[in-house]
Short mmCIF file of C-alpha atoms and ligand atoms in Angstrom, two decimals:
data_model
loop_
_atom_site.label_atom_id
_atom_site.label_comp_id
_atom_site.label_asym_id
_atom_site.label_seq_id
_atom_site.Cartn_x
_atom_site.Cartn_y
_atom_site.Cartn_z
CA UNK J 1 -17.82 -18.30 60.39
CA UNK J 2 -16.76 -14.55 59.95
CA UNK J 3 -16.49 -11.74 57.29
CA UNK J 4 -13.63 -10.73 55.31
CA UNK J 5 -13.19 -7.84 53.23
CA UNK J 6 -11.09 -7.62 51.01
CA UNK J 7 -10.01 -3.66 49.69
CA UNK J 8 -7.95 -3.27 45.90
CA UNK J 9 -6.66 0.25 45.04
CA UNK J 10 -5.98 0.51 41.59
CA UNK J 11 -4.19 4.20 39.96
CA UNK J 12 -8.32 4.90 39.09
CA UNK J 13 -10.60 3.27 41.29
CA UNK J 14 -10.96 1.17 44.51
CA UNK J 15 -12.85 -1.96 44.68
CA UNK J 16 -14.17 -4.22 48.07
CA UNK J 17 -15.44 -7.22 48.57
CA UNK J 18 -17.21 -8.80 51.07
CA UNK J 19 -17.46 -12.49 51.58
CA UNK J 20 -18.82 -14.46 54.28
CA UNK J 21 -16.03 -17.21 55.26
CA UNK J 22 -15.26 -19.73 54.61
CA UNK J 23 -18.02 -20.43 52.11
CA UNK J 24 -16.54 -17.78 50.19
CA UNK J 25 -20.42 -16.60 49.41
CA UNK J 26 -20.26 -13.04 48.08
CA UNK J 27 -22.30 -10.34 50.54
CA UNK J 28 -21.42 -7.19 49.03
CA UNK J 29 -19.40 -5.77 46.33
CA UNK J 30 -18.77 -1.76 45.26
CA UNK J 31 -16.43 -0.21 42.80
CA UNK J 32 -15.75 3.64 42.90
CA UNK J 33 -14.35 4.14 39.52
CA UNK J 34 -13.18 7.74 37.84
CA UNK J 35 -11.38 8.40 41.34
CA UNK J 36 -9.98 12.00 40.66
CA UNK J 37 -11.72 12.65 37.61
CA UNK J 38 -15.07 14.34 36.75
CA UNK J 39 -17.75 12.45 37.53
CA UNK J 40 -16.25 9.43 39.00
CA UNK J 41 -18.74 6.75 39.69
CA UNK J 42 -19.92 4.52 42.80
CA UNK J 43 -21.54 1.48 42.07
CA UNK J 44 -22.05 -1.28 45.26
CA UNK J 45 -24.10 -4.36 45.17
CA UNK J 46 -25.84 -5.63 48.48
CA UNK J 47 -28.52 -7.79 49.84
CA UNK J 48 -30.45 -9.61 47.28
CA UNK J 49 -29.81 -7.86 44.27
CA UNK J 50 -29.70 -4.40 45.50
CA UNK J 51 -27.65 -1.95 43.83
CA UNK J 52 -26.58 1.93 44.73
CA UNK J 53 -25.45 4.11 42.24
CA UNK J 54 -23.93 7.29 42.30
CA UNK J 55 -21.73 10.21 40.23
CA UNK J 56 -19.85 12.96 42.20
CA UNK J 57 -16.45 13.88 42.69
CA UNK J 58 -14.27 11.40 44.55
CA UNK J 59 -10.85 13.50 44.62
CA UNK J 60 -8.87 10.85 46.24
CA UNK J 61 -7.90 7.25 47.50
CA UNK J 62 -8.50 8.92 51.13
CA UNK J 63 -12.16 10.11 50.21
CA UNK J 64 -13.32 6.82 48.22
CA UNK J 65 -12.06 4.96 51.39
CA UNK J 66 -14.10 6.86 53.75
CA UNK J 67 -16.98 6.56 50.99
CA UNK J 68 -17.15 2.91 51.63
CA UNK J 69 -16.67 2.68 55.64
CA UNK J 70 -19.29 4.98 55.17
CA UNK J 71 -21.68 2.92 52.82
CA UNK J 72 -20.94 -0.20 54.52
CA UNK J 73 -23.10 1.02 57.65
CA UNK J 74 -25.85 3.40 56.07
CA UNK J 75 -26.79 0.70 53.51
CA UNK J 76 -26.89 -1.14 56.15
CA UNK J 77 -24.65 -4.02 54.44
CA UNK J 78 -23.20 -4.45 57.94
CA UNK J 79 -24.79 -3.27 61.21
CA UNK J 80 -20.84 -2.89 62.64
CA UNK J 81 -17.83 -2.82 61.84
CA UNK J 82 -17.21 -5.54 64.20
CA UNK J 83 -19.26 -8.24 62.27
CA UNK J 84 -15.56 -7.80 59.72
CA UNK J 85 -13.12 -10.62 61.20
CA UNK J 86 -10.89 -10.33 58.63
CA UNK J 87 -9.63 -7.78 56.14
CA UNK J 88 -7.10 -8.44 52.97
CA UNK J 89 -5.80 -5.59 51.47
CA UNK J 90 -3.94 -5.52 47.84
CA UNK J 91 -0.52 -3.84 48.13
CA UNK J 92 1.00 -3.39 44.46
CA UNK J 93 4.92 -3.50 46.00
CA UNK J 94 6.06 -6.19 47.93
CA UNK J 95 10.08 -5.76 46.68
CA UNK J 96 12.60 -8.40 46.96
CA UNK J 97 11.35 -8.64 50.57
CA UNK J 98 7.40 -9.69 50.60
CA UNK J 99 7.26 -12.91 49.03
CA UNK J 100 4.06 -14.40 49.77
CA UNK J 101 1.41 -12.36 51.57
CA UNK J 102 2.09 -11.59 55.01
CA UNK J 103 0.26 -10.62 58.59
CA UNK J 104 0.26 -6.54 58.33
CA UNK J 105 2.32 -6.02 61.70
CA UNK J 106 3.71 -2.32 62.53
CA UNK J 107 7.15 -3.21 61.14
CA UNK J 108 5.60 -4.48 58.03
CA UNK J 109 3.67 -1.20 58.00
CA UNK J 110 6.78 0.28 58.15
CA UNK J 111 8.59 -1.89 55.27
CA UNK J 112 5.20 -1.24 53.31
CA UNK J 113 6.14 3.14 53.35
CA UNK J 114 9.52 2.25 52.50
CA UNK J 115 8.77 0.34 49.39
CA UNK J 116 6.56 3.36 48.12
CA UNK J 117 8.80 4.51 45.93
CA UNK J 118 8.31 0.81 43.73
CA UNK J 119 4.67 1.99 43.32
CA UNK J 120 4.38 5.60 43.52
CA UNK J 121 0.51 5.17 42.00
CA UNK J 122 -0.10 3.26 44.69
CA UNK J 123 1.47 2.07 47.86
CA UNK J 124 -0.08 5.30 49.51
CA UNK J 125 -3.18 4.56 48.53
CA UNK J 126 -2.85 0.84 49.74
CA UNK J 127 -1.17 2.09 52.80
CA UNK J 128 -4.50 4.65 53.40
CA UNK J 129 -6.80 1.56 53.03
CA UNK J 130 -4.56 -0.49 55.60
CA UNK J 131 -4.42 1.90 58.01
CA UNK J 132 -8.06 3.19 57.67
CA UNK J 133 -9.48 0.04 58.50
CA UNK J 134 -6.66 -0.86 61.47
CA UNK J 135 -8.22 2.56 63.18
CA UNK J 136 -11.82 0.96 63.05
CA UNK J 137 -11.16 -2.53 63.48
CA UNK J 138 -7.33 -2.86 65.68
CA UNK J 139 -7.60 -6.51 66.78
CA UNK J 140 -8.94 -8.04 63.28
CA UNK J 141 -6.55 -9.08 61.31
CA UNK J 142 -5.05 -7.48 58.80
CA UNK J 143 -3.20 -9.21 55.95
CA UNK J 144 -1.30 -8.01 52.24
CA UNK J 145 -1.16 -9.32 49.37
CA UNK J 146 1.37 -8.09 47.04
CA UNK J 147 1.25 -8.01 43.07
CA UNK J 148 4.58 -8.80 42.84
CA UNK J 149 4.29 -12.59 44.66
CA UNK J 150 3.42 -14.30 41.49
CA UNK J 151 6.19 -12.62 39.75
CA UNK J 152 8.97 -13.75 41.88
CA UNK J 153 8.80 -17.25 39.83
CA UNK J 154 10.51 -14.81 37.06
CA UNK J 155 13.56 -16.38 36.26
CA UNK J 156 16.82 -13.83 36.17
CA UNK J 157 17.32 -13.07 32.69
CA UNK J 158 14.18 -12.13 32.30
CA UNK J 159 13.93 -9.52 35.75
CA UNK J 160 17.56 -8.43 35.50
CA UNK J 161 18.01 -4.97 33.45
CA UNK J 162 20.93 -4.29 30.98
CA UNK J 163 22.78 -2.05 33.74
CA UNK J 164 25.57 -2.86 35.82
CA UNK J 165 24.63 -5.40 37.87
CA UNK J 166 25.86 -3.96 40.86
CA UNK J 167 23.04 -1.75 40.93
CA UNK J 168 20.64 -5.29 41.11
CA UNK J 169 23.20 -6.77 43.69
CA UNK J 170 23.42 -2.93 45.89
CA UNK J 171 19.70 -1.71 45.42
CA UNK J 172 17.31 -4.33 44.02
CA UNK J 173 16.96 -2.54 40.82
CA UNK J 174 15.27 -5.31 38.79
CA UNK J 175 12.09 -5.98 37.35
CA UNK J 176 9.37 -7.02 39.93
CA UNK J 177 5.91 -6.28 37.57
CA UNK J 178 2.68 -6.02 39.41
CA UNK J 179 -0.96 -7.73 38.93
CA UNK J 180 0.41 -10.62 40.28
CA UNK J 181 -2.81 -11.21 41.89
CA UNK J 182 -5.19 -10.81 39.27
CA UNK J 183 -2.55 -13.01 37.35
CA UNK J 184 -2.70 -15.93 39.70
CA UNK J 185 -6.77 -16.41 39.47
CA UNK J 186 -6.72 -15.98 36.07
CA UNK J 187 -4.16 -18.79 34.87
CA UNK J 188 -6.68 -20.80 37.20
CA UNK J 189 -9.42 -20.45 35.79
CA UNK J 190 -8.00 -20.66 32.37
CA UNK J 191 -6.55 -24.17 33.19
CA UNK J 192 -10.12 -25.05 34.48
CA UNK J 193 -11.85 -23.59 31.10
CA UNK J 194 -9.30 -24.87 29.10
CA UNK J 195 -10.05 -29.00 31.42
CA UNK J 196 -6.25 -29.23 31.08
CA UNK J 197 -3.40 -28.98 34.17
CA UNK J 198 -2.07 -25.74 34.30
CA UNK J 199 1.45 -26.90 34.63
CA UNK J 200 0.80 -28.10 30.63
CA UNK J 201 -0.17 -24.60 29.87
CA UNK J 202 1.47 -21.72 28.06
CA UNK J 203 -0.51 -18.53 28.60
CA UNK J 204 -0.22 -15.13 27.82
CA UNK J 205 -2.55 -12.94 29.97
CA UNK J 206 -3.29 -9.15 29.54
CA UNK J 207 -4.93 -7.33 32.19
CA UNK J 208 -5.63 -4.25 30.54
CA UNK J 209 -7.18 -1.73 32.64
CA UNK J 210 -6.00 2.22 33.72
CA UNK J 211 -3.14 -0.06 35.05
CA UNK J 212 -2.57 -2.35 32.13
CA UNK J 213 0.03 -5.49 31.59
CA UNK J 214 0.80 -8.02 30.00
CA UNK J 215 2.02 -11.58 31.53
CA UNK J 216 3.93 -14.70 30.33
CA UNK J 217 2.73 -18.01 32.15
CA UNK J 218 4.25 -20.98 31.45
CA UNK J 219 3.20 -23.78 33.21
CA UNK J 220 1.52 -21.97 35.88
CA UNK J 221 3.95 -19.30 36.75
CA UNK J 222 5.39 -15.91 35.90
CA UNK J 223 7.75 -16.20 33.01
CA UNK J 224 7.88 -12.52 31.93
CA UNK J 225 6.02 -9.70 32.48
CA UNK J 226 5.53 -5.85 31.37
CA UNK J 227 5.77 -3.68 34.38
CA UNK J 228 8.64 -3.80 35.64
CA UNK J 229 10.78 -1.77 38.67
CA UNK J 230 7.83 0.16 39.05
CA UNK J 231 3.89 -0.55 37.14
CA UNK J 232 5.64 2.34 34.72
CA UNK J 233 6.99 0.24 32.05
CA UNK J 234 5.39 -2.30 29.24
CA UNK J 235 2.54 -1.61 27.29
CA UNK J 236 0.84 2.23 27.19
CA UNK J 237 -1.60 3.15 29.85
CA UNK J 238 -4.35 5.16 30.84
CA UNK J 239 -2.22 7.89 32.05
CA UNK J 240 1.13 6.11 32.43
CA UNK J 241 4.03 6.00 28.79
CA UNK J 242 4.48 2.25 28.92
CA UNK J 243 7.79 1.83 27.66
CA UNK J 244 10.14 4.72 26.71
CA UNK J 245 13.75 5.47 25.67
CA UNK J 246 15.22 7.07 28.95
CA UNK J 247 16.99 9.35 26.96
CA UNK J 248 13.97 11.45 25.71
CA UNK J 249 13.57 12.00 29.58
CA UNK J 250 17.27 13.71 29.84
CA UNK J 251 16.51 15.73 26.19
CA UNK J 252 13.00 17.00 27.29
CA UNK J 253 14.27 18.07 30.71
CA UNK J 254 16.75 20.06 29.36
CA UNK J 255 14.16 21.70 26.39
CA UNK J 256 11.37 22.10 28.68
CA UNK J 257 13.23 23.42 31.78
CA UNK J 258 12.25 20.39 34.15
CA UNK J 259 15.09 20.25 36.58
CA UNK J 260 13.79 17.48 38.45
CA UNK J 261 13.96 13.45 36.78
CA UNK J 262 11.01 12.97 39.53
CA UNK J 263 8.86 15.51 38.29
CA UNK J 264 9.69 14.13 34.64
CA UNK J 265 8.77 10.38 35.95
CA UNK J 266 5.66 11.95 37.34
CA UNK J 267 5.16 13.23 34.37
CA UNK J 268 5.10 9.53 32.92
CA UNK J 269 3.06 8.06 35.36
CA UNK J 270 0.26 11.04 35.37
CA UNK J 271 0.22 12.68 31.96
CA UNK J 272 0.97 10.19 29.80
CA UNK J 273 -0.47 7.11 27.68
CA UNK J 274 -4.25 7.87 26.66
CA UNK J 275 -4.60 10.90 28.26
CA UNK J 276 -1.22 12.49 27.43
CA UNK J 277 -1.60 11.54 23.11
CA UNK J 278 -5.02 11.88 23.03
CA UNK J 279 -5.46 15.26 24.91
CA UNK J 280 -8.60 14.12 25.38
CA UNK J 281 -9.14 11.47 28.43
CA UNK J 282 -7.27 8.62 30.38
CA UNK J 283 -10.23 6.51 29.99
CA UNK J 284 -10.61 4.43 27.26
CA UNK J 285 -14.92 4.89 27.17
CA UNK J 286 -14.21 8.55 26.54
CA UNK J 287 -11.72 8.49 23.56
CA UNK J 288 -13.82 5.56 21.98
CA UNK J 289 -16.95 8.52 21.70
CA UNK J 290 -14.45 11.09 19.81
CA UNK J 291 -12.07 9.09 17.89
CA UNK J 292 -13.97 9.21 14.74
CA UNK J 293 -13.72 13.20 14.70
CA UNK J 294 -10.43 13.57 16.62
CA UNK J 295 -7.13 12.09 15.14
CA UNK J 296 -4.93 12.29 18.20
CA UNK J 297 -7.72 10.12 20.18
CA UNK J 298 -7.71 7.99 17.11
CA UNK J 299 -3.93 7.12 17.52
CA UNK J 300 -3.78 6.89 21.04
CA UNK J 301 -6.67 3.74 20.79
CA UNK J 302 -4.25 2.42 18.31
CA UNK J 303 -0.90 2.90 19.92
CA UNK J 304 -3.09 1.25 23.01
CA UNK J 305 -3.76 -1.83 21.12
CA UNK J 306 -0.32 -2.08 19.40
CA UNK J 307 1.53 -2.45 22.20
CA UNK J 308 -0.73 -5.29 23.92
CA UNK J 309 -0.19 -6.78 20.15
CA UNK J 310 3.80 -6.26 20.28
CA UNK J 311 4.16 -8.05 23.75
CA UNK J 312 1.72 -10.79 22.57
CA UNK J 313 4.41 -11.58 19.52
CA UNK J 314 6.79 -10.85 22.13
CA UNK J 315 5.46 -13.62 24.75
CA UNK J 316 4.93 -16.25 22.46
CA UNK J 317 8.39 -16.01 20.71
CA UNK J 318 9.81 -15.98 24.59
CA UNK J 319 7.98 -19.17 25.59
CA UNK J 320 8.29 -20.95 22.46
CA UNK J 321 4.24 -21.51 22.03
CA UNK J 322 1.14 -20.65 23.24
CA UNK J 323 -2.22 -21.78 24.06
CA UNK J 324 -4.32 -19.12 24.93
CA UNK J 325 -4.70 -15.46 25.48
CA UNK J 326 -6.82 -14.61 27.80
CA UNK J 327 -8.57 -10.99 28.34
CA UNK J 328 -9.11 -9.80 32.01
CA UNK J 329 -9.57 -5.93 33.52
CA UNK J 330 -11.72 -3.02 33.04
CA UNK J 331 -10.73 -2.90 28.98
CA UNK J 332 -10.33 -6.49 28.92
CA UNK J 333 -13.67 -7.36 29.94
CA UNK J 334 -15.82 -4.83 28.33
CA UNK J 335 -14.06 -3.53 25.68
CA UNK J 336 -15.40 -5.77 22.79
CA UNK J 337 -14.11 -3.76 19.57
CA UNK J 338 -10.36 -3.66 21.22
CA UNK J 339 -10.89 -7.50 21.75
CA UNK J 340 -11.61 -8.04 18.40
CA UNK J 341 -9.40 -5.33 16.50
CA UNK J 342 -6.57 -6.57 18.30
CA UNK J 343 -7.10 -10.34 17.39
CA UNK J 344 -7.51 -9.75 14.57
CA UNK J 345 -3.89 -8.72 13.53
CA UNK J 346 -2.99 -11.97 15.50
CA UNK J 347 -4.01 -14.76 12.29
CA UNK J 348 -0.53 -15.56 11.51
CA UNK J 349 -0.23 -17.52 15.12
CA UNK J 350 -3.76 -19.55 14.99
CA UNK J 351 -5.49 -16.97 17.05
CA UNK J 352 -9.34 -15.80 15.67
CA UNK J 353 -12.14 -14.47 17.77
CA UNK J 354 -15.75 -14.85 16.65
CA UNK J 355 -17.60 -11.59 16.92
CA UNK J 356 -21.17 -13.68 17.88
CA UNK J 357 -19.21 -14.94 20.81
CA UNK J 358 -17.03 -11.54 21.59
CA UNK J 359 -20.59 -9.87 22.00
CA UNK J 360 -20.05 -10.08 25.53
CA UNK J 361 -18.93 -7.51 29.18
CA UNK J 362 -17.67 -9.17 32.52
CA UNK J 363 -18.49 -12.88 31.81
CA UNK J 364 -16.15 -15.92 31.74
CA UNK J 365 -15.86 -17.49 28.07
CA UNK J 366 -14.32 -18.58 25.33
CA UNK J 367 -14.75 -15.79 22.29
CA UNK J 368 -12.50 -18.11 19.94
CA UNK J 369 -13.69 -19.62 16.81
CA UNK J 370 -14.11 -23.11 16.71
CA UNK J 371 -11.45 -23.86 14.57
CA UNK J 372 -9.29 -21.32 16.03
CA UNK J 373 -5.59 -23.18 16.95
CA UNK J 374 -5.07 -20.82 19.83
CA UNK J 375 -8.14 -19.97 22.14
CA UNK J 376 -8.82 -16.43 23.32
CA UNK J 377 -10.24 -16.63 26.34
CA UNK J 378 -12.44 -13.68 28.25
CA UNK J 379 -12.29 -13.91 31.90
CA UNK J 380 -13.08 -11.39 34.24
CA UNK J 381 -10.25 -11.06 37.28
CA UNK J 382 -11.35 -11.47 40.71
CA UNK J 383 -8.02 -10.05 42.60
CA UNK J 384 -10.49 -10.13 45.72
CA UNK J 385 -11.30 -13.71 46.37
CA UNK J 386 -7.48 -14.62 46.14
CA UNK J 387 -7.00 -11.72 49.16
CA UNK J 388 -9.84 -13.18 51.46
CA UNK J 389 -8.33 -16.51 50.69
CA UNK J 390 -5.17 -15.28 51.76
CA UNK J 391 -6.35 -14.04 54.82
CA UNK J 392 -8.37 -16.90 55.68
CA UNK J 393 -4.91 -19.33 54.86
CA UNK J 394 -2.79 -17.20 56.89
CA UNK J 395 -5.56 -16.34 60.35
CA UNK J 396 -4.37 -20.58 60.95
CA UNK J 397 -1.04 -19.21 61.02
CA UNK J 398 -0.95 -16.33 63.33
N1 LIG Q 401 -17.18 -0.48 28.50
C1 LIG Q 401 -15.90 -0.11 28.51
N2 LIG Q 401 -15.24 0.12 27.36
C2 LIG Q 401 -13.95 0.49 27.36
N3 LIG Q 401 -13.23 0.69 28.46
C3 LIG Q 401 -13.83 0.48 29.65
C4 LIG Q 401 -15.18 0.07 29.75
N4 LIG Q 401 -15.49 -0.06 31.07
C5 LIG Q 401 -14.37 0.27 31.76
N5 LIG Q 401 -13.37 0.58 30.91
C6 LIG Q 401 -12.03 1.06 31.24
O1 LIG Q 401 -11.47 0.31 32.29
C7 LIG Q 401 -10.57 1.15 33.02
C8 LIG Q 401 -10.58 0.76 34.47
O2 LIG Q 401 -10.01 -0.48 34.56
P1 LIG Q 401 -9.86 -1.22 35.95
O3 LIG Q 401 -9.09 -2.47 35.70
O4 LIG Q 401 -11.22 -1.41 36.53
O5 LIG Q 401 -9.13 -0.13 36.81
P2 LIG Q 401 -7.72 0.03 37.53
O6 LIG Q 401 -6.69 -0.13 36.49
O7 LIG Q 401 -7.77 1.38 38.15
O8 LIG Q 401 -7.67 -1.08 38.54
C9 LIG Q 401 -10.99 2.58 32.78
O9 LIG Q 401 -9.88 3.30 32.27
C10 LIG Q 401 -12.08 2.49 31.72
O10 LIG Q 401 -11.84 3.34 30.67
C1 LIG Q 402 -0.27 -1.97 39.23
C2 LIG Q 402 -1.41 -1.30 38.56
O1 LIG Q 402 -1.23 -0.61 37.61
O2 LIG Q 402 -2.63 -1.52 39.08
P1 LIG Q 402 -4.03 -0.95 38.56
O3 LIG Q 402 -4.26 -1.52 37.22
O4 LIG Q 402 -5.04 -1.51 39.56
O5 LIG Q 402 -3.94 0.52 38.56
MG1 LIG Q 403 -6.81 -2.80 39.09
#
């Protein structure tokens, strides 16, 4: 018997989870959400049915880890930090290297700062969180899982780009997509709504959060996804393009002065999608309250939901069928009119939602209509369990 924790950076928040193991029986959970934004939010759940809430300014990664060690003692979740016997952290780049999770050793540290650049949102971050906790707790162990595991059942034509392939076979410049995780837990449960093996399933999943993606799973594993060298590419974000023609980088640069292609890149990853066509906000809640009276917000919400559309036309054309689509992430889950408005430009494949049923935030179901030929599934990702059970599959192994 022990604790595990398991810690998931995303580009806006950062999300634990506590479990007591291995009865996987949930002791705490907190999400600080808005990180560097106005008013970002902490929300953790404890004991029996506590809650604390707060709103302040959480700058960084570095400040809404230090929030939680923080929280994890004065709410007394924990009494110390040595009651933790375990700790999973996500890590968003794993490369051609990391297939499976792995045993966070110094050299992997190491490998881990050298495969930043794959993740420039956030490998720091994730690297913060690992190293944070190794201060407090050095002889626990320490384990990653990367988003890009599930992916590496991609099979080449789908991850190799239309560039000279010596610069796949020199450099590793390929397609490695991300929310591999998330992915994994969600075709499982899918399979288990759906009472039907998932190796007999074609799925198309879209975790749609800040980070958003879409994902091709055909019986079981990755076929395609939307991210691709780096979580830039796919469908539009809440502060990253989506996909682009490179060549508007090279004409911009030149109008605009920008001598650097990384500043322009950063440019893509931090003032774009929502927040760049809006004007407005990078999160979704925000251009929702002003879209009716502000026509840039407007199309942003619609460019949003046109690209998850494109890719789901895309998916099932790639696969040759589908069926389901299943809803998972911070828009995913509580976002009922994109849910809807989306599905509904989706009749032509068998796919209808009924609103009665899509009247729902954050809980597992099926939102199709009953005579729907393709289900729409919602169910919330849980990215955390499949860390601590990581960690717990791989302390056997050490
Ligand atoms: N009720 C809601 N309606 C619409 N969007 C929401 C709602 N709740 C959360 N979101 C969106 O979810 C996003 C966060 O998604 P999440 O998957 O939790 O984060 P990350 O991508 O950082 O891991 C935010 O951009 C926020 O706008
Ligand atoms: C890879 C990625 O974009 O993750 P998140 O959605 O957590 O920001
Ligand atoms: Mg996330």
């Amino acid at each position: 018997m022990g604790k595990s924790i398991a810690i998931n950076a995303g580009s806006s928040t950062l999300k634990y989870k506590l479990f007591e193991m291995p009865s996987e029986k949930l002791i705490s959970s907190g999400d600080i959400a808005r990180i560097g934004m106005p008013d970002s939010t902490v929300s953790i759940k404890y004991g029996d049915g506590k809650k604390y809430k707060d709103t302040l300014d959480v700058k960084d990664h570095e400040e809404a880890i230090k929030l939680v060690l923080d929280k994890l003692l004065s709410l007394d979740i924990i009494s110390d930090y040595n009651e933790i016997t375990g700790v999973g952290h996500r890590v968003v780049a794993g490369g051609e290297e990391f297939k499976d999770s792995v045993v966070i050793t110094d050299e992997v540290l190491q490998k881990l700062e050298d495969l930043s650049e794959l993740a420039p949102l956030h490998e720091p971050a994730n690297i913060l969180g690992i190293k944070a906790f190794k201060k407090i707790l050095p002889n626990v162990i320490s384990v990653a899982v990367f988003d890009t595991s599930f992916h590496t059942s991609i099979p080449e034509k789908n991850y190799v780009y239309g560039i000279p392939y010596e610069y796949y076979e020199k450099y590793g410049a390929r397609k490695y997509g991300a929310h591999g995780t998330s992915y994994r837990y969600v075709s499982g449960r899918a399979a288990a709504m759906l009472g039907k093996p998932v190796e007999d399933l074609k799925l198309v999943i879209m975790h749609i959060g800040a980070g958003a993606s879409m994902c091709a799973v055909k019986g079981g594993k990755s076929f395609d996804t939307s991210m691709g060298f780096t979580p830039l590419t796919g469908v539009m974000m809440a502060t990253r393009s989506g996909d682009v023609d490179p060549s508007v980088l090279s004409y911009v640069m030149e109008k605009e002065g920008i001598d650097k292609l990384s500043d322009m890149i950063k440019i893509l990853n931090n003032q774009s999608g929502l927040l760049g066509v809006s004007g407005v906000s990078a999160d979704m809640r925000e251009i929702e309250g002003v879209q009716a009276k502000n026509h840039r917000a407007y199309l942003s919400r619609e460019m949003y939901k046109n690209r998850i559309i494109r890719y789901i036309g895309q998916y099932i054309a790639e696969m040759n069928g589908v069926d389901a689509i299943v809803f998972t992430a911070g828009v995913g889950e509580n976002d009922i009119m994109i849910r809807q408005e989306v599905t509904d430009e989706l009749g032509y494949f068998g796919i209808a939602v009924d609103p009665k049923k899509n009247d729902i935030r954050g809980e597992e179901r099926d939102i199709s209509t009953d005579d729907a030929k393709v289900k729409t599934l919602l169910i919330p990702t849980n990215e955390e369990l499949m860390i601590v059970r990581d960690v717990e599959r791989l302390k056997d192994h050490q």
